């Protein structure tokens, strides 16, 4: 069992949680992920390691409430425990050898982009963070991101924070103004990562993205997370989750991500019904 | 006087048309009377060819004589001297090519039902016995076992009985390896696997789940920081192979490992499981081994109307156990042998926003014929000209075999492997690293449960010798 030692609501849909997991905390590196299972009937879901504290022996995750399992996880409080917490999984990001990097996060993807930016910043690399959100009430980690970069460009789709537009608009503007990035990291929804890759391909800037396909075991034994990268089949859980964004088949990845769409929607509806019943009975 | 009937006592089982809709065990096991009667068929012959056919050399006539005398616990103790997982092996061993294949009674008539008797004895022990298996006093030496499949469980059991302090590290959330994620409930009930794991814990073996060795701890750290004097790698061959044909990444195309893991380990067939699985109408399983049979029979139980086994050689060449092929046929699985897929066809492209877009809709195959034997002695399948045909299919499961997972090799400097990733070990299981032993599918590539157990047993003896020689 893995005890929850911190829980913080970041906005209406996103929560930060830290677990006691000393073995994983000793080894975790930026870019790696964990798989968790809340209870005996639970499914295994992957979540990126957002932060770790080797001394306290804790791992921090940030999740968006998108369906049954994340809603269930969100019913737990500090002092509760989850059944299974497995990691660190995946390859650590290869961040060596860059001078000036644009780290781009989209929505919940900022939770994954943040540790990457932090690692680069601690290596002495010049880092610009471009973070995109739908509107200003769902902005997360603003202070944390600001602390680990040279410039933070905070964009909202609706301009509710004063900087209207997608992350690609900010990236294009910085490039036009001579930002001279030698590396771009983009993490967020697939359409956003694809848009960034289209832009950086034109500009010939090497771009790394973090893929988020469906996973079951996370250790390479099933291929549920397979992707086509440069014409070859790769397993995101052992070959990634980071890949060269200019080589990923986005179209295929988007389709595969929707495999269980109907079953997921049904499970979420049922879960919400039970929650309401519970509230009535209480 | 032995019972000279030429046939085995038949095994009671669920009716095919009932069982292909549920996940309960197909075969129901012998009653006391059936076991006593079958045991009388053993001639207790002097040269015991059956024993040499068993990879762990169970003293077969000795245990069967105890059964014949009604001493079921005594029979269990005889088996326990050689095997740690009799309830499993009695169910999943290919006895026809092992112990029973060598039985003298099989020359004229059917061999003695050794597997069924072993299963009977183990089940009897698990539901009646209170006596603990006797172990040697603790000797204070520590051994780590990586992987809790049949090889690791056997190695752990043998070492614990010798008095070692044994810890098993398992990457998944449940111990058992292929016994929990691969072989379905209807062939091997998970309660039986759990019982065997509990038996090991009762011997003092510690089981640490959720520990992906290579990532969370390295082999080097287990040796230096944690003081394990020897390590056994029983990590199996879990990396699935694909065909690399067009359409293989469409939705509805699974590796057998994924399909079976969802169903067996995650219990996706049950309403109270949070893990989804596709309930397809037409299912193609590509491959002819036990894993293919398990996947096909699982798909049928999930409600598929038509389930096909697609295999490039003929019925006679199917590598699966005879009993599994018979069970599959009885349950309505359709065998399309001498057939090979060349492409998986997608649903028609209409609107890219249609959520159904990107699913498998059919399979294109070619017919095959068998040519001259190849280097392995098997007749090579050759494509028949102009034989292409298509079948509608909304789910395709690839059961083409597996290779060892590359993670351990990648994170353990100095560990030598073959090109496909199999760990190189000598006849005692010793790898290229001092004190590090390996066995089972991790060394041989995908094979059988009992061979993995045999390798676990051999390595346990070698580990004991190695540690004693240092002490």
XYZ file of C-alpha atoms in Angstrom:
753
model
C 0.000 0.000 0.000
C 1.195 3.498 -0.850
C 0.147 6.333 1.487
C -0.944 9.714 0.181
C 1.059 12.428 1.968
C -0.068 15.512 0.055
C -3.134 16.462 -1.972
C -3.626 19.873 -3.521
C -6.360 20.995 -5.885
C -4.747 22.928 -8.739
C -8.023 23.886 -10.432
C -11.505 22.421 -10.956
C -10.262 19.510 -12.978
C -6.657 18.967 -11.857
C -5.144 17.695 -8.634
C -1.601 17.243 -7.368
C -0.885 14.253 -5.145
C 2.274 12.954 -3.478
C 2.721 9.344 -2.410
C 5.173 7.651 -0.113
C 7.211 5.506 -2.515
C 10.839 5.587 -1.305
C 12.205 3.015 -3.740
C 10.800 4.861 -6.761
C 11.847 8.263 -5.381
C 15.469 7.093 -5.202
C 15.574 6.389 -8.935
C 13.022 8.645 -10.628
C 14.243 10.971 -13.403
C 12.551 13.583 -15.588
C 10.503 11.980 -18.342
C 9.686 8.759 -16.497
C 6.248 7.638 -15.381
C 4.457 5.395 -12.913
C 1.487 3.059 -13.255
C -1.041 2.995 -10.465
C -4.023 0.899 -9.446
C -6.356 2.391 -6.855
C -8.000 -0.762 -5.495
C -8.558 -4.448 -6.131
C -11.066 -3.886 -8.942
C -9.094 -1.003 -10.398
C -7.465 -0.650 -13.783
C -3.786 0.226 -14.223
C -3.271 3.771 -15.508
C -0.023 5.572 -16.409
C 0.837 9.006 -15.002
C 4.026 10.991 -15.443
C 6.248 11.645 -12.448
C 5.750 15.404 -11.968
C 8.284 15.708 -9.162
C 10.155 13.599 -6.615
C 11.835 14.102 -3.268
C 14.630 11.585 -2.736
C 15.055 12.521 0.956
C 11.395 12.337 1.924
C 10.922 9.325 -0.334
C 7.911 10.756 -2.133
C 6.684 10.871 -5.744
C 4.363 13.620 -6.991
C 1.785 13.067 -9.698
C -0.646 15.505 -11.293
C -3.829 14.118 -12.752
C -6.778 15.507 -14.632
C -10.193 14.143 -13.698
C -11.198 12.710 -17.062
C -12.892 9.407 -16.238
C -13.752 6.747 -13.707
C -10.269 5.960 -12.365
C -9.077 9.546 -11.971
C -12.441 10.456 -10.357
C -12.025 7.509 -7.981
C -8.448 8.528 -7.193
C -9.739 12.021 -6.429
C -12.054 10.678 -3.690
C -8.946 9.742 -1.670
C -7.415 12.133 0.886
C -4.113 12.526 2.734
C -3.684 9.479 4.985
C -5.517 7.161 2.574
C -3.514 4.704 0.505
C -3.664 3.227 -2.963
C -3.012 -0.434 -3.671
C -0.326 -0.430 -6.383
C 2.212 2.161 -7.512
C 4.787 0.915 -10.012
C 7.844 2.669 -11.384
C 9.943 4.408 -12.385
C 8.952 3.280 -15.891
C 10.073 4.368 -19.332
C 13.352 5.915 -20.389
C 14.516 9.119 -18.745
C 14.522 12.092 -21.120
C 17.808 12.706 -22.904
C 18.411 16.355 -22.194
C 22.159 16.675 -22.695
C 23.839 18.866 -25.273
C 21.516 21.842 -25.746
C 22.063 25.566 -25.348
C 18.657 27.136 -25.687
C 15.466 25.135 -25.361
C 11.780 25.963 -25.705
C 9.702 23.755 -23.391
C 6.078 23.801 -24.457
C 3.250 22.509 -22.275
C -0.403 22.247 -23.184
C -2.950 22.062 -20.315
C -2.291 18.993 -18.177
C 0.870 18.487 -20.256
C 2.457 21.320 -18.237
C 2.666 18.865 -15.337
C 5.029 16.814 -17.497
C 6.793 19.733 -19.155
C 7.610 21.262 -15.768
C 10.085 18.548 -14.563
C 11.772 18.646 -17.985
C 12.223 22.412 -17.801
C 13.434 22.097 -14.238
C 16.032 19.484 -15.178
C 17.308 21.612 -18.092
C 17.373 24.772 -15.982
C 19.392 22.962 -13.278
C 21.868 21.901 -16.007
C 22.444 25.572 -16.805
C 20.576 25.532 -20.123
C 18.668 28.626 -21.249
C 14.985 27.687 -21.025
C 11.871 29.421 -22.333
C 8.591 27.894 -21.255
C 5.508 28.357 -23.386
C 2.471 27.145 -21.475
C -0.993 27.022 -23.016
C -4.371 26.717 -21.309
C -7.989 27.049 -22.458
C -8.669 29.906 -20.049
C -7.045 31.576 -17.067
C -9.010 29.629 -14.384
C -7.290 26.391 -15.340
C -3.712 27.659 -15.275
C -1.516 25.407 -13.141
C 2.045 25.539 -11.798
C 2.557 29.184 -12.849
C 4.944 30.000 -9.974
C 6.769 26.668 -10.247
C 7.333 27.110 -13.987
C 8.426 30.724 -13.615
C 11.094 29.609 -11.140
C 12.776 27.216 -13.592
C 13.021 29.256 -16.798
C 14.373 32.453 -18.299
C 11.073 33.500 -19.880
C 7.568 32.211 -19.282
C 5.004 32.789 -22.019
C 1.589 32.028 -20.603
C -1.022 31.723 -23.313
C -4.782 31.219 -23.123
C -7.040 30.184 -25.989
C -9.604 32.847 -25.028
C -7.167 35.549 -23.960
C -8.627 35.663 -20.439
C -5.169 36.289 -18.980
C -4.255 38.900 -21.567
C -2.177 36.678 -23.897
C -4.545 35.241 -26.452
C -3.622 32.405 -28.773
C -2.224 28.893 -29.056
C 1.295 27.933 -27.976
C 2.336 27.749 -31.622
C 1.657 31.500 -32.020
C 4.069 32.274 -29.166
C 6.648 29.841 -30.519
C 6.455 31.377 -34.006
C 6.781 34.878 -32.580
C 9.845 33.952 -30.512
C 11.491 32.297 -33.502
C 10.723 35.355 -35.650
C 12.297 37.529 -32.975
C 15.506 35.500 -33.193
C 15.138 33.175 -30.183
C 17.530 30.662 -31.823
C 16.216 27.540 -30.105
C 18.348 24.462 -30.807
C 15.802 22.089 -29.234
C 12.077 22.073 -28.567
C 10.198 19.871 -26.107
C 6.427 19.710 -26.569
C 4.076 17.931 -24.183
C 0.305 18.073 -24.266
C -2.692 16.858 -26.259
C -1.799 15.130 -29.551
C -3.215 17.882 -31.826
C -1.123 20.485 -29.993
C 2.064 18.402 -30.231
C 1.391 17.819 -33.915
C 0.941 21.563 -34.533
C 4.237 22.303 -32.765
C 6.024 19.591 -34.772
C 4.692 20.938 -38.071
C 6.099 24.342 -37.189
C 9.506 23.142 -35.948
C 9.921 20.832 -38.923
C 9.674 23.857 -41.216
C 12.227 25.623 -39.033
C 14.418 22.508 -38.851
C 14.538 22.491 -35.040
C 14.925 19.082 -33.367
C 11.762 18.383 -31.369
C 11.055 15.864 -28.649
C 7.527 14.947 -27.616
C 6.175 12.770 -24.799
C 3.559 10.281 -25.968
C 0.572 9.196 -23.883
C -0.981 6.087 -25.482
C -3.172 3.517 -23.705
C -1.073 1.310 -21.419
C -1.701 -1.795 -19.353
C 1.467 -3.227 -17.815
C 3.928 -0.471 -18.756
C 6.837 -2.934 -18.842
C 6.895 -3.974 -22.520
C 4.944 -7.208 -22.348
C 1.794 -6.394 -24.312
C 2.261 -3.721 -26.986
C -0.989 -1.959 -26.105
C 0.992 1.295 -26.208
C 2.532 0.724 -29.645
C 3.113 3.615 -32.035
C 4.587 4.013 -35.458
C 7.772 6.088 -35.309
C 9.762 6.587 -38.496
C 7.872 3.699 -40.079
C 8.712 1.245 -37.282
C 6.512 -0.076 -34.472
C 7.716 1.103 -31.061
C 6.381 0.422 -27.560
C 6.004 3.770 -25.779
C 6.463 2.188 -22.327
C 9.978 0.842 -22.974
C 11.197 2.675 -26.085
C 9.745 6.007 -24.889
C 7.629 7.772 -23.809
C 9.853 10.445 -25.475
C 10.165 10.334 -29.263
C 11.398 12.476 -32.139
C 8.232 14.413 -32.898
C 9.031 14.706 -36.579
C 8.802 10.905 -36.968
C 5.633 10.030 -35.033
C 2.462 8.924 -36.870
C 0.036 11.267 -35.069
C -3.006 10.169 -37.028
C -2.636 6.564 -35.929
C -1.863 7.554 -32.329
C -5.030 9.665 -32.130
C -7.194 6.820 -33.395
C -5.679 4.258 -31.026
C -6.225 6.567 -28.062
C -9.987 6.423 -28.717
C -10.200 2.605 -28.739
C -12.283 2.344 -25.565
C -14.082 5.702 -25.855
C -17.574 4.272 -25.451
C -16.706 1.942 -22.588
C -14.846 4.752 -20.827
C -17.819 7.124 -21.135
C -20.163 4.448 -19.776
C -17.861 3.686 -16.804
C -17.645 7.403 -15.979
C -21.438 7.836 -16.151
C -21.930 4.867 -13.826
C -19.301 6.132 -11.410
C -20.905 9.582 -11.222
C -24.323 7.979 -10.581
C -22.896 5.971 -7.676
C -21.247 9.076 -6.269
C -24.580 10.876 -6.301
C -26.344 7.910 -4.694
C -23.681 7.936 -2.006
C -24.235 11.633 -1.403
C -28.000 11.085 -1.078
C -27.561 8.241 1.377
C -25.035 10.105 3.490
C -4.096 -57.214 -9.121
C -3.820 -54.070 -11.226
C -6.811 -52.766 -13.150
C -6.132 -53.776 -16.769
C -8.775 -51.536 -18.418
C -7.252 -50.069 -21.600
C -8.684 -46.567 -21.227
C -8.133 -43.760 -18.726
C -10.921 -42.843 -16.373
C -12.563 -39.970 -18.258
C -12.377 -36.511 -16.681
C -15.736 -35.009 -15.773
C -16.105 -31.620 -17.472
C -18.611 -28.863 -18.224
C -20.684 -29.313 -21.406
C -19.057 -27.476 -24.370
C -22.064 -25.262 -25.056
C -22.366 -24.284 -21.404
C -18.671 -23.705 -20.716
C -18.036 -21.575 -23.816
C -20.173 -18.886 -22.134
C -18.492 -18.850 -18.715
C -14.978 -18.554 -17.296
C -15.258 -21.396 -14.761
C -12.864 -24.331 -14.990
C -13.681 -26.625 -17.916
C -12.515 -29.877 -16.335
C -13.834 -30.758 -12.911
C -11.274 -33.225 -11.558
C -11.517 -36.827 -10.325
C -13.589 -37.901 -7.349
C -11.884 -40.067 -4.685
C -13.381 -43.178 -6.304
C -12.185 -42.263 -9.821
C -8.676 -41.555 -8.500
C -8.492 -44.831 -6.548
C -9.688 -46.719 -9.614
C -7.291 -44.967 -12.048
C -4.340 -45.471 -9.670
C -4.947 -49.234 -9.858
C -4.030 -49.063 -13.569
C -0.378 -48.298 -12.732
C 1.786 -51.425 -12.986
C 4.407 -49.985 -10.604
C 7.017 -51.147 -13.100
C 10.637 -51.506 -12.125
C 12.350 -49.274 -14.696
C 9.754 -46.424 -14.348
C 10.017 -44.813 -17.813
C 7.369 -42.233 -16.736
C 9.822 -40.670 -14.254
C 12.375 -39.976 -16.981
C 9.630 -38.262 -19.012
C 8.965 -35.768 -16.210
C 11.253 -32.712 -16.363
C 11.384 -32.574 -12.541
C 11.464 -36.387 -12.132
C 8.534 -36.826 -9.749
C 8.564 -40.338 -8.209
C 5.436 -41.209 -10.138
C 4.808 -44.898 -9.333
C 5.534 -44.186 -5.649
C 2.886 -41.445 -5.405
C 0.384 -43.449 -7.447
C 0.778 -46.454 -5.127
C -0.093 -44.162 -2.199
C -3.189 -42.984 -4.068
C -4.159 -46.604 -4.746
C -3.836 -47.265 -1.005
C -6.051 -44.264 -0.201
C -3.177 -42.313 1.404
C -3.723 -39.026 -0.487
C -1.634 -36.873 1.854
C 1.200 -39.390 1.650
C 0.978 -39.164 -2.136
C 1.215 -35.355 -1.909
C 4.351 -35.554 0.224
C 5.975 -37.785 -2.413
C 5.194 -35.240 -5.157
C 6.263 -32.317 -2.959
C 9.786 -33.745 -2.761
C 10.189 -32.981 -6.490
C 7.587 -30.379 -7.462
C 6.454 -27.099 -5.915
C 3.401 -26.571 -8.138
C 1.582 -29.888 -8.584
C -1.922 -28.362 -8.814
C -0.655 -26.232 -11.715
C 1.349 -28.909 -13.533
C -1.369 -31.532 -13.208
C -3.487 -29.093 -15.220
C -1.199 -27.458 -17.781
C 1.655 -29.908 -18.540
C 1.640 -31.513 -22.017
C 1.635 -34.971 -20.405
C 1.237 -36.713 -23.779
C 4.801 -35.745 -24.697
C 6.204 -36.121 -21.162
C 5.385 -38.615 -18.360
C 2.332 -40.191 -20.010
C 4.137 -40.384 -23.344
C 6.584 -42.822 -21.730
C 4.021 -44.896 -19.759
C 4.149 -48.642 -20.506
C 0.335 -48.867 -20.444
C 0.314 -46.480 -23.401
C 1.863 -49.100 -25.712
C -1.443 -50.986 -25.782
C -4.302 -48.649 -24.884
C -4.159 -45.340 -23.051
C -1.396 -44.463 -20.568
C -2.141 -44.039 -16.865
C -3.708 -40.587 -16.282
C -0.678 -39.315 -14.353
C -1.536 -35.631 -14.799
C -5.106 -36.090 -13.590
C -3.885 -38.046 -10.564
C -1.282 -35.404 -9.746
C -3.980 -32.745 -9.955
C -6.296 -34.817 -7.761
C -3.616 -35.254 -5.092
C -2.674 -31.560 -5.098
C -6.302 -30.398 -4.919
C -6.979 -32.890 -2.121
C -3.996 -31.573 -0.165
C -4.994 -27.941 -0.712
C -8.516 -28.517 0.607
C -7.764 -31.001 3.434
C -4.232 -30.844 4.713
C -3.084 -28.956 7.748
C 0.448 -30.387 7.831
C 3.178 -28.020 6.739
C 5.861 -29.193 4.354
C 8.999 -29.724 6.392
C 11.861 -27.308 5.763
C 15.469 -27.314 6.891
C 16.458 -24.894 9.690
C 17.252 -21.342 8.482
C 20.854 -21.121 7.291
C 21.120 -17.318 7.245
C 21.991 -17.003 3.522
C 19.976 -14.615 1.317
C 18.874 -15.286 -2.269
C 16.829 -12.988 -4.534
C 14.538 -14.333 -7.241
C 13.573 -11.980 -10.087
C 10.180 -12.895 -11.522
C 7.422 -14.957 -9.909
C 6.502 -17.227 -12.806
C 6.881 -21.020 -12.673
C 10.722 -20.883 -12.810
C 11.009 -18.333 -10.005
C 8.372 -19.956 -7.791
C 10.043 -23.368 -8.109
C 13.522 -22.022 -7.449
C 12.204 -20.093 -4.426
C 10.379 -23.149 -3.053
C 13.402 -25.421 -3.316
C 15.763 -22.881 -1.732
C 13.328 -22.144 1.107
C 13.070 -25.867 1.859
C 16.887 -25.962 2.099
C 16.781 -23.170 4.695
C 17.602 -20.094 2.591
C 16.132 -16.638 3.223
C 14.382 -16.059 -0.130
C 12.777 -12.901 -1.556
C 10.892 -12.871 -4.866
C 10.681 -9.562 -6.807
C 7.741 -9.290 -9.209
C 7.040 -6.407 -11.632
C 3.264 -6.879 -11.839
C 0.849 -6.403 -8.953
C 0.222 -10.147 -8.564
C 2.629 -13.082 -8.317
C 2.442 -16.020 -10.740
C 3.744 -14.721 -14.066
C 2.084 -16.455 -17.005
C 0.001 -18.480 -14.542
C -1.939 -15.301 -13.642
C -1.742 -13.110 -16.754
C -1.510 -15.735 -19.507
C -3.349 -18.987 -18.788
C -7.098 -18.324 -18.446
C -9.247 -19.032 -15.409
C -11.177 -21.735 -17.308
C -7.958 -23.753 -17.637
C -6.182 -22.788 -14.429
C -8.279 -21.151 -11.686
C -6.410 -18.210 -10.157
C -7.377 -19.361 -6.651
C -5.132 -22.389 -7.247
C -2.178 -20.202 -8.247
C -2.793 -18.019 -5.189
C -2.855 -21.128 -2.998
C 0.516 -22.256 -4.396
C 1.965 -18.782 -3.751
C 0.539 -18.888 -0.203
C 2.180 -22.286 0.295
C 5.526 -20.664 -0.581
C 4.885 -17.794 1.818
C 4.182 -20.388 4.513
C 7.703 -21.693 3.835
C 8.998 -18.206 4.662
C 9.431 -16.880 1.108
C 8.871 -13.101 0.876
C 7.071 -11.803 -2.228
C 7.593 -8.152 -3.218
C 5.198 -7.086 -5.993
C 5.299 -3.843 -8.057
C 9.109 -4.098 -8.238
C 10.416 -3.670 -11.783
C 14.010 -4.877 -11.409
C 16.291 -2.944 -13.722
C 14.370 0.260 -13.065
C 13.609 0.402 -9.330
C 16.642 -1.666 -8.235
C 19.479 -3.085 -10.295
C 21.049 -6.546 -10.064
C 24.231 -4.868 -8.818
C 22.359 -3.111 -5.998
C 20.656 -6.340 -4.940
C 24.110 -7.906 -4.580
C 26.040 -5.075 -2.967
C 23.484 -3.022 -1.009
C 20.989 -5.695 -0.082
C 23.434 -8.532 0.514
C 21.923 -11.209 -1.694
C 24.602 -13.850 -2.172
C 22.991 -15.254 -5.297
C 20.295 -14.095 -7.704
C 18.030 -16.141 -9.965
C 16.606 -14.479 -13.085
C 13.272 -16.025 -13.984
C 11.976 -13.103 -15.987
C 10.380 -15.116 -18.776
C 9.798 -14.178 -22.392
C 7.111 -11.547 -22.281
C 7.850 -9.365 -25.308
C 5.216 -10.100 -27.980
C 6.075 -10.503 -31.668
C 4.054 -8.935 -34.428
C 3.960 -9.850 -38.141
C 4.831 -6.385 -39.476
C 2.010 -6.541 -42.006
C -0.096 -3.514 -43.043
C -2.938 -2.678 -40.675
C -1.382 -4.234 -37.585
C -1.750 -1.032 -35.550
C -5.469 -0.636 -36.275
C -7.846 -0.568 -33.321
C -9.075 -4.082 -32.576
C -5.648 -5.650 -33.201
C -4.117 -7.068 -30.028
C -1.094 -9.089 -29.064
C -2.301 -12.241 -27.292
C -0.399 -10.966 -24.246
C -2.487 -7.787 -24.147
C -5.796 -9.566 -24.759
C -5.083 -12.239 -22.127
C -3.630 -9.769 -19.603
C -6.775 -7.658 -19.829
C -8.952 -10.727 -19.375
C -6.943 -12.823 -16.877
C -4.938 -10.403 -14.762
C -7.310 -7.429 -14.945
C -10.511 -9.541 -15.007
C -11.945 -7.472 -17.860
C -14.551 -10.209 -18.478
C -16.192 -9.350 -15.144
C -18.688 -6.525 -14.731
C -16.949 -5.218 -11.587
C -13.561 -4.745 -13.301
C -12.551 -1.236 -14.353
C -10.421 -2.544 -17.243
C -12.175 -2.528 -20.633
C -11.844 -5.190 -23.346
C -13.316 -5.402 -26.836
C -16.374 -7.652 -27.179
C -15.965 -8.478 -30.850
C -18.277 -10.324 -33.240
C -15.716 -11.901 -35.599
C -12.299 -12.690 -34.163
C -9.169 -14.035 -35.862
C -6.410 -15.485 -33.706
C -3.165 -15.830 -35.658
C -0.958 -18.691 -34.421
C -1.322 -22.320 -33.366
C 0.170 -22.702 -29.888
C -1.467 -22.945 -26.472
C -1.562 -19.147 -26.251
C -3.568 -19.004 -29.499
C -6.054 -21.582 -28.113
C -6.367 -19.607 -24.868
C -7.000 -16.335 -26.729
C -9.563 -17.925 -29.073
C -11.493 -19.598 -26.261
C -11.421 -16.362 -24.251
C -12.798 -14.375 -27.222
C -15.617 -16.943 -27.570
C -16.484 -16.566 -23.896
C -16.594 -12.778 -24.307
C -19.463 -13.352 -26.741
C -17.869 -13.568 -30.206
C -20.035 -15.296 -32.828
C -17.192 -16.561 -35.012
C -13.694 -17.224 -33.731
C -11.043 -18.444 -36.168
C -7.611 -19.920 -35.535
C -5.468 -18.883 -38.492
C -2.341 -21.030 -38.777
C 0.100 -21.334 -41.660
C 0.782 -25.061 -41.289
C -1.711 -27.965 -41.070
C -3.814 -29.427 -38.206
C -1.148 -32.078 -37.575
C 1.510 -29.391 -37.059
C -0.409 -27.305 -34.486
C 2.006 -26.893 -31.561
C -0.776 -26.611 -28.948
C -1.615 -29.446 -26.548
C -3.958 -32.051 -28.037
C -6.459 -31.620 -25.226
C -6.611 -27.833 -25.771
C -7.200 -28.251 -29.508
C -10.015 -30.737 -28.795
C -11.566 -28.438 -26.214
C -11.377 -25.509 -28.640
C -13.043 -27.521 -31.425
C -15.814 -28.686 -29.074
C -16.442 -25.084 -28.079
C -16.982 -24.028 -31.689
C -13.619 -22.474 -32.602
C -13.136 -22.622 -36.408
C -9.708 -23.805 -37.611
C -8.408 -22.223 -40.790
C -5.091 -24.012 -41.193
C -2.661 -23.694 -44.116
C -3.634 -20.031 -44.107
C -1.497 -16.939 -43.545
C -2.583 -13.297 -43.096
C -0.998 -10.691 -45.366
C -2.949 -7.587 -44.364
C -5.475 -6.347 -41.830
C -8.085 -4.206 -43.538
C -9.425 -0.983 -41.998
C -12.972 0.340 -41.772
C -13.806 2.527 -44.743
C -12.505 6.080 -44.543
C -15.556 8.287 -44.288
C -15.075 11.128 -41.871
C -11.852 11.335 -39.850
C -13.869 12.551 -36.844
C -15.982 9.387 -36.822
C -14.926 7.585 -33.643
C -15.269 4.208 -35.375
C -12.740 5.157 -37.997
C -9.488 3.291 -37.714
C -10.864 -0.077 -36.610
C -9.996 -3.428 -38.133
C -12.777 -4.560 -40.501
C -11.327 -7.606 -42.192
C -8.324 -9.775 -42.775
C -6.734 -10.678 -46.116
C -5.083 -14.100 -46.203
C -3.324 -16.423 -48.586
C -3.586 -20.213 -48.655
C -0.453 -22.228 -48.005
C 0.845 -25.675 -48.870
C 3.616 -27.629 -47.173
C 6.908 -27.985 -49.044
C 10.158 -29.749 -48.225
C 11.306 -30.035 -44.594
C 13.549 -27.119 -43.485
C 16.609 -27.189 -41.222
C 14.385 -27.769 -38.161
C 12.824 -30.801 -39.854
C 9.406 -29.152 -40.192
C 7.822 -28.873 -43.624
C 8.043 -25.295 -44.779
C 4.777 -23.568 -45.669
C 4.728 -22.048 -49.189
C 2.203 -19.543 -50.517
C -0.256 -20.960 -53.104
C -0.501 -18.755 -56.151
C -3.645 -16.666 -56.658
C -5.139 -17.891 -53.398
C -5.879 -14.539 -51.740
C -9.189 -14.200 -49.926
C -10.772 -11.878 -47.344
C -12.814 -12.502 -44.207
C -14.727 -9.864 -42.222
C -13.069 -9.438 -38.826
C -13.462 -6.756 -36.149
C -10.755 -8.157 -33.878
C -7.401 -9.781 -34.675
C -5.205 -11.309 -31.977
C -1.554 -11.991 -32.755
C -0.323 -15.135 -30.952
C 2.996 -15.543 -32.766
C 5.254 -16.163 -29.805
C 7.283 -13.942 -27.511
C 10.897 -13.005 -26.823
C 12.623 -12.111 -23.554
C 12.034 -8.538 -22.407
C 15.119 -6.402 -23.165
C 14.897 -4.378 -19.923
C 17.130 -6.570 -17.740
C 19.818 -6.867 -20.412
C 19.767 -3.098 -20.952
C 20.190 -2.342 -17.237
C 22.618 -5.116 -16.220
C 26.170 -4.559 -17.514
C 28.001 -7.786 -18.232
C 24.917 -9.978 -18.636
C 25.434 -11.894 -21.905
C 22.439 -12.709 -24.103
C 21.702 -14.221 -27.507
C 20.712 -12.041 -30.430
C 16.990 -12.332 -29.643
C 17.589 -11.496 -25.975
C 17.710 -14.968 -24.392
C 20.066 -14.925 -21.396
C 23.087 -17.181 -21.907
C 23.406 -19.719 -19.083
C 25.292 -22.996 -18.661
C 23.632 -26.347 -17.847
C 23.364 -25.323 -14.174
C 21.790 -21.975 -15.017
C 24.923 -19.900 -14.315
C 25.057 -16.683 -16.379
C 28.070 -14.589 -17.346
C 27.859 -12.850 -13.937
C 29.157 -14.454 -10.759
C 26.382 -15.643 -8.448
C 23.701 -14.788 -11.008
C 21.675 -17.712 -12.347
C 18.848 -17.816 -14.876
C 16.262 -20.265 -16.141
C 12.943 -20.774 -17.865
C 11.749 -18.786 -20.868
C 14.316 -16.036 -20.100
C 16.968 -18.531 -21.240
C 15.133 -20.771 -23.719
C 12.606 -18.374 -25.237
C 8.910 -19.237 -24.914
C 8.545 -22.888 -23.807
C 6.447 -24.790 -21.244
C 5.589 -24.301 -17.567
C 7.210 -27.581 -16.544
C 10.475 -26.878 -18.371
C 10.650 -23.544 -16.552
C 10.081 -25.393 -13.285
C 12.818 -27.865 -14.140
C 15.219 -24.988 -14.809
C 14.233 -23.346 -11.496
C 14.971 -26.601 -9.724
C 18.365 -27.104 -11.374
C 19.360 -23.522 -10.565
C 18.282 -23.924 -6.923
C 20.626 -26.914 -6.561
C 23.459 -24.999 -8.264
C 22.879 -21.913 -6.075
C 23.008 -24.089 -2.958
C 26.289 -25.620 -4.084
C 27.747 -22.195 -4.942
C 26.836 -20.599 -1.608
C 27.965 -23.635 0.414
C 31.310 -23.637 -1.407
C 31.916 -20.019 -0.351
C 30.786 -20.496 3.259
